[in-house]
Amino acid sequence: MRILDKFSQAAVTTRRIWALSAPYFKSEDKWRARALLTAIILLNLGAVYMLVLNNEWFRLFYDALEKRDQATFWTQLGRFVWIAFAYIVIAVYRAYLTQLLEIRWREWLTKHYLQRWLTGQAFYRLELARFSGTNQADADNPDQRIQEDLNLFTSYTISLSMGILNALVTLASFAGILWALSGAFSFNMGGTEYAIPGFMVWAALLYCIVGSVLTHYIGRSQIGLNFRQQKLEADFRHRLVRVREYSESIALDKGEAVEKQQLDTRFSSVLINYLQLLKAQKNLAWFTNFFGQAAAVFPFIVAAPRFFGGGIQLGELMQIVTAFGRVQDSLSWLVDNYSTIAAWRATTDRLTSFEDAVTRAQQQEAAVLHPETGTDLQASGLSLQLPDGSVLLSNASLNASAGDTVLLQGPSGSGKSTLFRVFSGLWPFARGRVRMPEGAMFIPQRAYFPDGRLRDALAYPESATAYTDEALAQALDDALLPQLKSRLDDEDAWGQKLSGGEQQRLAIARVLLKKPRWIFADEATSALDEPAEKQLYQKLIEQVRQAGGGLVSIAHRPGVAAFHQRRWMLEAAPADNPASHAPKHVLREAAA
């Protein structure tokens, strides 16, 4: 049963690798991909043919040396020049076209996975699944999967596949030569004479089978260790990026010691796993080096009796040794490439698990409650859950009409921001019916600003060319950022350069620039002083009233209530229902 299970696992792995590899060669770029692959295969075949010619050259050249035949010696040297030149040309173009195919394939895979990752908000659902504790192993560090793993996958896949093709063609080319040259091995057993034709071919085959089996059992732990190494390296890199992104907050909290401890802990994990991997590689290196050194003298030992007995000349001996080396190298392909195969297998496992995670995230899109389009905000029979199945709300109803300004309040963790996610069509754990007004914009608790020009950060995600300089400057003025009007073309990391209050004002400037009908603001002024908060809320309310829409806000600060006519409250549900599926909160309308 264990053997059947291994074959079944191997079949599944093969199908998954094929699913990763095949799409590029069936894509819109398929003809160029296939042409490059065909050219590389032909060049590999040409390289093997040059090795066959070189093997024949060895016999003629060493025979000339043994006979002291000067004319043949110089003739063979001249022949070697063009054989070597042809091989060099083939080798150069083979390397060039291989690298070209690698980068073209990587380009296509990168665009393909970026498209999949960013389609249907899969990137958001992957992070949601990871931080909610589900599918964590499948979804970690998508940036590393797309940037590094795809690069390694294309490089390893082409080099290994061309390597095994080379090994098979070389084996087919030199096995016949070695068979003809090695002759038969005769021995007597029980008075009967036995002869084994092509003895050195069988010797090479047996030698390499034993070596391959031992290599697998010695080196198989490297697959898991390589997989874990890539994950730990990515986690360490991610933590370093977090320190860079939150450098000011860490410095203000004097959290350097804590971050140093966290980084040391993550790097210690990297180091421990790497040392384990190093030990596994050392154990394999002991065997592979012994295997290679023994293979260097093995054909001399086997062929020596015939040479000293006068059965073959020096040229034939060298041809036998060279042919045996080619056959042995071909049959030892697994031994020589096991560490690379282990790294490739780990990379492939990470990519296939990422592919599975993205597929699940995109399938989850069908389960998302997508709001219908209407003129007002309405919800009925609305139920909200957390990823762990806990029920936040059950059978809730709400409505807001044009001209309304509504404040949504409740204790932390009651589901206020989650309700906004439902309105935006992000939350996959909701049921019911929602109608969202057209022309709505959300101001999140922490807005995103891409690095680059300020005008691009302000207009995001639209192109800044859609707005005049006057409109951009007016939006900054209205959001109390007149000092930034002269910096529209400055490039910077605005999410780090600006203070918390400036970032909130820039997010509001973006809304005032785009003039939506409805605005959903989640703690949009929590970092502002009260006079600035009052001015900006007046601007937001003026904007939605001119557009014929409404405003819904989340805020804890009591002063924000003055800017709203209505108030929705998320309150703890009565404790008289102990059922595990009972909602934790209820939604009711309170006096403004």
Short mmCIF file of C-alpha atoms in Angstrom, two decimals, residues 207 281-282 284-295 335:
data_model
loop_
_atom_site.label_atom_id
_atom_site.label_comp_id
_atom_site.label_asym_id
_atom_site.label_seq_id
_atom_site.Cartn_x
_atom_site.Cartn_y
_atom_site.Cartn_z
CA TYR A 207 26.73 1.27 -10.45
CA GLN A 281 23.83 18.57 2.02
CA LYS A 282 27.10 17.58 3.69
CA LEU A 284 24.90 13.89 0.48
CA ALA A 285 28.20 15.51 -0.57
CA TRP A 286 30.16 12.74 1.20
CA PHE A 287 28.40 10.15 -0.89
CA THR A 288 28.32 11.99 -4.23
CA ASN A 289 32.02 12.87 -4.06
CA PHE A 290 32.93 9.29 -3.20
CA PHE A 291 30.65 8.12 -6.00
CA GLY A 292 32.27 10.50 -8.51
CA GLN A 293 35.86 9.69 -7.52
CA ALA A 294 35.24 5.96 -7.72
CA ALA A 295 33.65 6.40 -11.16
CA VAL A 335 22.97 11.75 -8.09
#
